[in-house]
GROMACS .gro file of C-alpha atoms in nm:
model
  284
    1MET     CA    1  -0.636   1.017  -1.092
    2GLY     CA    2  -0.986   1.113  -0.978
    3GLU     CA    3  -1.078   1.233  -0.624
    4LEU     CA    4  -1.224   0.904  -0.486
    5GLU     CA    5  -0.997   0.674  -0.295
    6ILE     CA    6  -1.088   0.301  -0.219
    7ASP     CA    7  -0.938   0.103   0.048
    8ILE     CA    8  -0.972  -0.256   0.111
    9PHE     CA    9  -0.982  -0.426   0.492
   10ILE     CA   10  -0.873  -0.789   0.475
   11PRO     CA   11  -0.854  -1.015   0.749
   12THR     CA   12  -0.524  -1.210   0.881
   13SER     CA   13  -0.731  -1.518   0.844
   14PHE     CA   14  -0.760  -1.478   0.485
   15THR     CA   15  -0.531  -1.759   0.350
   16SER     CA   16  -0.623  -1.974   0.659
   17ASN     CA   17  -0.809  -2.244   0.435
   18LEU     CA   18  -0.533  -2.288   0.209
   19PRO     CA   19  -0.273  -2.556   0.283
   20SER     CA   20   0.029  -2.505   0.065
   21LEU     CA   21   0.224  -2.195  -0.027
   22ILE     CA   22   0.205  -2.187  -0.350
   23GLN     CA   23  -0.229  -2.183  -0.303
   24ARG     CA   24  -0.138  -1.894  -0.063
   25THR     CA   25   0.105  -1.719  -0.283
   26LEU     CA   26  -0.149  -1.699  -0.585
   27SER     CA   27  -0.464  -1.641  -0.359
   28ILE     CA   28  -0.259  -1.296  -0.231
   29ALA     CA   29  -0.154  -1.204  -0.592
   30SER     CA   30  -0.531  -1.221  -0.665
   31ILE     CA   31  -0.579  -0.964  -0.400
   32ALA     CA   32  -0.258  -0.741  -0.552
   33ARG     CA   33  -0.387  -0.774  -0.913
   34ALA     CA   34  -0.728  -0.674  -0.825
   35ALA     CA   35  -0.620  -0.366  -0.616
   36ALA     CA   36  -0.380  -0.259  -0.898
   37ILE     CA   37  -0.651  -0.285  -1.148
   38PHE     CA   38  -0.894  -0.081  -0.997
   39GLY     CA   39  -0.630   0.152  -0.852
   40VAL     CA   40  -0.711   0.110  -0.478
   41ASP     CA   41  -0.501   0.316  -0.251
   42THR     CA   42  -0.432   0.100   0.077
   43ILE     CA   43  -0.493  -0.282   0.166
   44TYR     CA   44  -0.536  -0.280   0.526
   45ILE     CA   45  -0.489  -0.613   0.693
   46TYR     CA   46  -0.674  -0.645   0.991
   47PRO     CA   47  -0.663  -0.891   1.288
   48ASP     CA   48  -0.948  -1.184   1.287
   49PRO     CA   49  -0.964  -1.249   1.673
   50LEU     CA   50  -1.135  -1.592   1.572
   51GLU     CA   51  -0.873  -1.736   1.381
   52ARG     CA   52  -0.521  -1.585   1.519
   53ASP     CA   53  -0.232  -1.660   1.298
   54PRO     CA   54   0.059  -1.413   1.315
   55THR     CA   55   0.270  -1.615   1.042
   56ALA     CA   56  -0.032  -1.572   0.826
   57ARG     CA   57  -0.037  -1.219   0.858
   58LYS     CA   58   0.344  -1.185   0.797
   59GLN     CA   59   0.298  -1.365   0.454
   60ILE     CA   60   0.048  -1.164   0.345
   61ILE     CA   61   0.211  -0.842   0.410
   62LYS     CA   62   0.533  -0.950   0.264
   63ILE     CA   63   0.385  -1.098  -0.038
   64LEU     CA   64   0.204  -0.774  -0.093
   65ARG     CA   65   0.459  -0.542  -0.065
   66TYR     CA   66   0.690  -0.748  -0.306
   67LEU     CA   67   0.459  -0.756  -0.568
   68ASN     CA   68   0.378  -0.367  -0.553
   69THR     CA   69   0.779  -0.321  -0.577
   70ALA     CA   70   0.914  -0.227  -0.924
   71PRO     CA   71   1.092  -0.546  -1.023
   72TYR     CA   72   1.428  -0.342  -1.039
   73LEU     CA   73   1.422  -0.266  -0.666
   74ARG     CA   74   1.351  -0.590  -0.520
   75LYS     CA   75   1.703  -0.717  -0.491
   76TYR     CA   76   1.761  -0.397  -0.250
   77LEU     CA   77   1.416  -0.446  -0.047
   78PHE     CA   78   1.377  -0.806  -0.020
   79SER     CA   79   1.635  -1.109   0.088
   80LEU     CA   80   1.574  -1.441   0.014
   81ASP     CA   81   1.282  -1.575   0.205
   82ARG     CA   82   1.080  -1.908   0.241
   83ASP     CA   83   0.758  -1.695   0.191
   84LEU     CA   84   0.848  -1.535  -0.106
   85GLU     CA   85   0.944  -1.851  -0.273
   86HIS     CA   86   0.657  -1.878  -0.532
   87VAL     CA   87   0.623  -1.509  -0.620
   88GLY     CA   88   0.769  -1.592  -0.945
   89LEU     CA   89   0.425  -1.769  -1.041
   90ALA     CA   90   0.227  -1.484  -0.959
   91PRO     CA   91   0.152  -1.273  -1.257
   92PRO     CA   92   0.308  -0.899  -1.266
   93LEU     CA   93   0.108  -0.605  -1.201
   94ARG     CA   94   0.272  -0.382  -1.447
   95THR     CA   95   0.153  -0.045  -1.268
   96PRO     CA   96   0.250   0.263  -1.403
   97LEU     CA   97   0.544   0.284  -1.172
   98HIS     CA   98   0.675  -0.069  -1.269
   99LYS     CA   99   0.899   0.083  -1.567
  100GLU     CA  100   1.126  -0.122  -1.824
  101LYS     CA  101   1.469   0.014  -1.849
  102VAL     CA  102   1.505   0.294  -2.136
  103PRO     CA  103   1.791   0.464  -2.260
  104ILE     CA  104   1.865   0.793  -2.125
  105LYS     CA  105   1.789   0.958  -2.432
  106ASP     CA  106   1.450   0.844  -2.437
  107LEU     CA  107   1.299   0.962  -2.124
  108ASP     CA  108   1.005   1.176  -2.145
  109LEU     CA  109   1.077   1.442  -1.864
  110PRO     CA  110   0.923   1.466  -1.606
  111ASP     CA  111   0.943   1.110  -1.542
  112TYR     CA  112   0.814   0.948  -1.209
  113ARG     CA  113   0.989   0.627  -1.092
  114GLU     CA  114   1.053   0.409  -0.795
  115GLY     CA  115   1.377   0.419  -0.625
  116VAL     CA  116   1.628   0.316  -0.365
  117VAL     CA  117   1.877   0.533  -0.178
  118LEU     CA  118   2.208   0.414  -0.244
  119ARG     CA  119   2.432   0.684  -0.062
  120SER     CA  120   2.384   1.049   0.050
  121VAL     CA  121   2.663   1.322   0.055
  122MET     CA  122   2.614   1.624   0.289
  123ASP     CA  123   2.258   1.732   0.179
  124LYS     CA  124   2.226   1.513  -0.119
  125SER     CA  125   2.140   1.186  -0.178
  126VAL     CA  126   2.202   0.937  -0.494
  127VAL     CA  127   1.919   0.699  -0.573
  128ASP     CA  128   1.888   0.418  -0.817
  129VAL     CA  129   1.547   0.413  -1.008
  130GLY     CA  130   1.657   0.111  -1.267
  131LEU     CA  131   1.846   0.330  -1.535
  132ASP     CA  132   2.190   0.379  -1.652
  133LYS     CA  133   2.253   0.670  -1.466
  134GLU     CA  134   2.139   0.754  -1.092
  135VAL     CA  135   1.913   1.041  -0.976
  136LEU     CA  136   2.065   1.299  -0.764
  137VAL     CA  137   1.817   1.461  -0.504
  138ASN     CA  138   1.887   1.795  -0.309
  139LYS     CA  139   1.779   1.608   0.027
  140LYS     CA  140   1.956   1.341   0.262
  141PHE     CA  141   1.813   1.031   0.333
  142HIS     CA  142   1.917   0.726   0.485
  143ARG     CA  143   2.065   0.433   0.285
  144GLY     CA  144   1.842   0.153   0.153
  145LYS     CA  145   1.515   0.401   0.175
  146HIS     CA  146   1.230   0.346  -0.081
  147VAL     CA  147   1.139   0.659  -0.241
  148LEU     CA  148   0.925   0.791  -0.521
  149VAL     CA  149   1.143   1.016  -0.754
  150LYS     CA  150   1.038   1.292  -0.989
  151ILE     CA  151   1.290   1.323  -1.250
  152THR     CA  152   1.349   1.649  -1.416
  153LYS     CA  153   1.683   1.695  -1.578
  154VAL     CA  154   1.960   1.528  -1.737
  155SER     CA  155   2.351   1.592  -1.695
  156SER     CA  156   2.640   1.423  -1.795
  157LYS     CA  157   2.702   1.234  -1.454
  158TYR     CA  158   2.362   1.176  -1.298
  159LEU     CA  159   1.998   1.231  -1.364
  160HIS     CA  160   1.819   1.510  -1.126
  161GLY     CA  161   1.530   1.530  -0.976
  162GLU     CA  162   1.341   1.546  -0.623
  163VAL     CA  163   1.154   1.285  -0.390
  164VAL     CA  164   0.771   1.324  -0.414
  165ASP     CA  165   0.485   1.221  -0.229
  166ARG     CA  166   0.215   0.945  -0.369
  167GLY     CA  167  -0.033   1.205  -0.394
  168GLU     CA  168   0.181   1.444  -0.614
  169THR     CA  169   0.200   1.217  -0.916
  170PRO     CA  170  -0.032   1.243  -1.187
  171ILE     CA  171  -0.020   0.841  -1.272
  172TYR     CA  172  -0.155   0.549  -1.005
  173PRO     CA  173   0.189   0.493  -0.770
  174GLY     CA  174   0.046   0.154  -0.659
  175TYR     CA  175  -0.122   0.043  -0.336
  176LYS     CA  176   0.007   0.108   0.028
  177VAL     CA  177  -0.020  -0.222   0.264
  178VAL     CA  178  -0.080  -0.106   0.626
  179ASN     CA  179  -0.066  -0.361   0.921
  180VAL     CA  180  -0.340  -0.291   1.161
  181LYS     CA  181  -0.240  -0.359   1.505
  182VAL     CA  182  -0.583  -0.252   1.683
  183LYS     CA  183  -0.883  -0.454   1.735
  184LEU     CA  184  -1.110  -0.378   1.423
  185PRO     CA  185  -1.383  -0.236   1.591
  186GLU     CA  186  -1.113   0.051   1.743
  187PHE     CA  187  -0.976   0.082   1.365
  188LEU     CA  188  -1.313   0.147   1.212
  189ARG     CA  189  -1.400   0.440   1.456
  190LYS     CA  190  -1.102   0.587   1.345
  191TYR     CA  191  -1.117   0.549   0.982
  192ASP     CA  192  -1.152   0.856   0.808
  193GLY     CA  193  -1.399   0.798   0.539
  194LYS     CA  194  -1.691   0.604   0.458
  195ILE     CA  195  -1.701   0.235   0.544
  196ILE     CA  196  -1.935  -0.051   0.324
  197PHE     CA  197  -1.912  -0.400   0.436
  198THR     CA  198  -1.967  -0.676   0.206
  199SER     CA  199  -2.131  -0.994   0.363
  200ARG     CA  200  -2.380  -1.271   0.204
  201LYS     CA  201  -2.626  -1.146   0.511
  202GLY     CA  202  -2.611  -0.800   0.363
  203GLU     CA  203  -2.880  -0.644   0.137
  204SER     CA  204  -2.855  -0.688  -0.254
  205ILE     CA  205  -2.634  -0.468  -0.469
  206GLU     CA  206  -2.956  -0.377  -0.656
  207LYS     CA  207  -3.095  -0.207  -0.378
  208LEU     CA  208  -2.841  -0.076  -0.247
  209SER     CA  209  -2.673   0.076  -0.606
  210SER     CA  210  -2.817   0.443  -0.548
  211LYS     CA  211  -2.690   0.484  -0.208
  212ILE     CA  212  -2.347   0.347  -0.297
  213LYS     CA  213  -2.321   0.562  -0.594
  214GLU     CA  214  -2.388   0.881  -0.346
  215VAL     CA  215  -2.114   0.752  -0.108
  216LEU     CA  216  -1.884   0.714  -0.402
  217SER     CA  217  -1.915   1.065  -0.489
  218ARG     CA  218  -1.790   1.192  -0.123
  219GLY     CA  219  -1.393   1.121  -0.145
  220ARG     CA  220  -1.257   0.818   0.050
  221VAL     CA  221  -1.424   0.474   0.095
  222GLY     CA  222  -1.334   0.163   0.307
  223LEU     CA  223  -1.457  -0.169   0.196
  224VAL     CA  224  -1.457  -0.444   0.470
  225PHE     CA  225  -1.416  -0.806   0.381
  226GLY     CA  226  -1.492  -1.103   0.595
  227GLY     CA  227  -1.264  -1.433   0.610
  228PRO     CA  228  -1.302  -1.754   0.437
  229ARG     CA  229  -1.473  -1.904   0.752
  230TYR     CA  230  -1.575  -1.621   0.959
  231GLY     CA  231  -1.761  -1.332   0.792
  232VAL     CA  232  -1.765  -0.957   0.922
  233PHE     CA  233  -2.071  -1.031   1.113
  234GLU     CA  234  -1.913  -1.302   1.312
  235ILE     CA  235  -1.581  -1.117   1.354
  236LEU     CA  236  -1.756  -0.790   1.487
  237GLU     CA  237  -2.001  -1.013   1.707
  238TYR     CA  238  -1.653  -1.106   1.877
  239TYR     CA  239  -1.657  -0.768   2.023
  240ASN     CA  240  -2.003  -0.754   2.090
  241SER     CA  241  -2.061  -0.539   1.764
  242SER     CA  242  -2.217  -0.536   1.455
  243PRO     CA  243  -2.133  -0.406   1.092
  244TYR     CA  244  -2.447  -0.177   1.122
  245ASP     CA  245  -2.282   0.009   1.429
  246TYR     CA  246  -2.027   0.149   1.176
  247SER     CA  247  -2.227   0.167   0.857
  248ASP     CA  248  -2.560   0.179   0.696
  249ILE     CA  249  -2.436  -0.006   0.415
  250VAL     CA  250  -2.385  -0.390   0.435
  251VAL     CA  251  -2.390  -0.517   0.092
  252ASN     CA  252  -2.454  -0.864  -0.079
  253VAL     CA  253  -2.288  -0.820  -0.401
  254VAL     CA  254  -2.384  -1.176  -0.517
  255PRO     CA  255  -2.740  -1.245  -0.434
  256ASN     CA  256  -2.795  -1.520  -0.622
  257GLN     CA  257  -2.454  -1.728  -0.595
  258ASN     CA  258  -2.497  -2.063  -0.681
  259VAL     CA  259  -2.179  -2.206  -0.475
  260ALA     CA  260  -2.137  -2.272  -0.098
  261THR     CA  261  -1.932  -2.004  -0.063
  262ILE     CA  262  -1.735  -1.726  -0.204
  263ARG     CA  263  -1.358  -1.702  -0.188
  264VAL     CA  264  -1.231  -1.355  -0.064
  265GLU     CA  265  -1.036  -1.313  -0.356
  266GLU     CA  266  -1.334  -1.361  -0.571
  267ALA     CA  267  -1.516  -1.128  -0.323
  268VAL     CA  268  -1.270  -0.851  -0.373
  269ILE     CA  269  -1.271  -0.871  -0.740
  270ILE     CA  270  -1.653  -0.879  -0.763
  271THR     CA  271  -1.688  -0.587  -0.535
  272LEU     CA  272  -1.443  -0.377  -0.677
  273SER     CA  273  -1.565  -0.454  -1.055
  274ILE     CA  274  -1.929  -0.331  -0.923
  275PHE     CA  275  -1.817  -0.025  -0.759
  276ASN     CA  276  -1.585   0.086  -1.062
  277TYR     CA  277  -1.891   0.063  -1.289
  278LEU     CA  278  -2.134   0.246  -1.023
  279LYS     CA  279  -1.864   0.518  -1.023
  280ILE     CA  280  -1.848   0.608  -1.375
  281GLY     CA  281  -1.997   0.926  -1.422
  282VAL     CA  282  -1.964   0.996  -1.040
  283VAL     CA  283  -1.595   1.070  -1.044
  284LYS     CA  284  -1.473   1.334  -1.266
   0.00000   0.00000   0.00000
């Protein structure tokens, strides 16, 4: 993985214009797919003060997390839930950690896998990683904890390994989902990275491409998207604020659009595609 980390900010009103659970599920799945394809680090779900819907917020977060979880772990981490009724229609992410079951003899060590702690004994824990043998790690964790395991050794009874952080993996570990509980301006002020807003009212991507390339060479970038009814200008205006109070880059990625509005999931895919192209040759 390169040094550049890209985060995306999505409002809680993202699915507010979609009447059915199937439509909402597929739209959320589109965000998940885009994030996985382009290696997004974190998806922040921030509160839209103009359309408050706590049910939608929970639904978005739940579906994003479900889709990002390795299929063999979902039985442990998710119970039967109406919000997840249609997730089977969503295309699988198939990220590097969504691994299929293989014979133990075919493991290429070290192997990184998601796991769930089944039990702990003394200072050790036993972890299910979706294989015929469980992994023994030399640290005590509570039962049901979702962990990332580096498998280093095979023995007669167990696999052996260690629990590692996301940043310690040589492969893309999938996105994180963060429920932002503070007002957007407060969160933007605390964000540790360069912020870029997307808006139909922004400058064209053609004019800003050089400036964006420069930003992409610095480390962490947060892309802020508006909602289906209210964009970033309207949302921040509620707080007597403006995107330009937090960034000098407000970009229109489709300056000649031929539709009345671009859906949020479409804006995410378009923006990440363009940024992926611009960062080629920037991130080593």
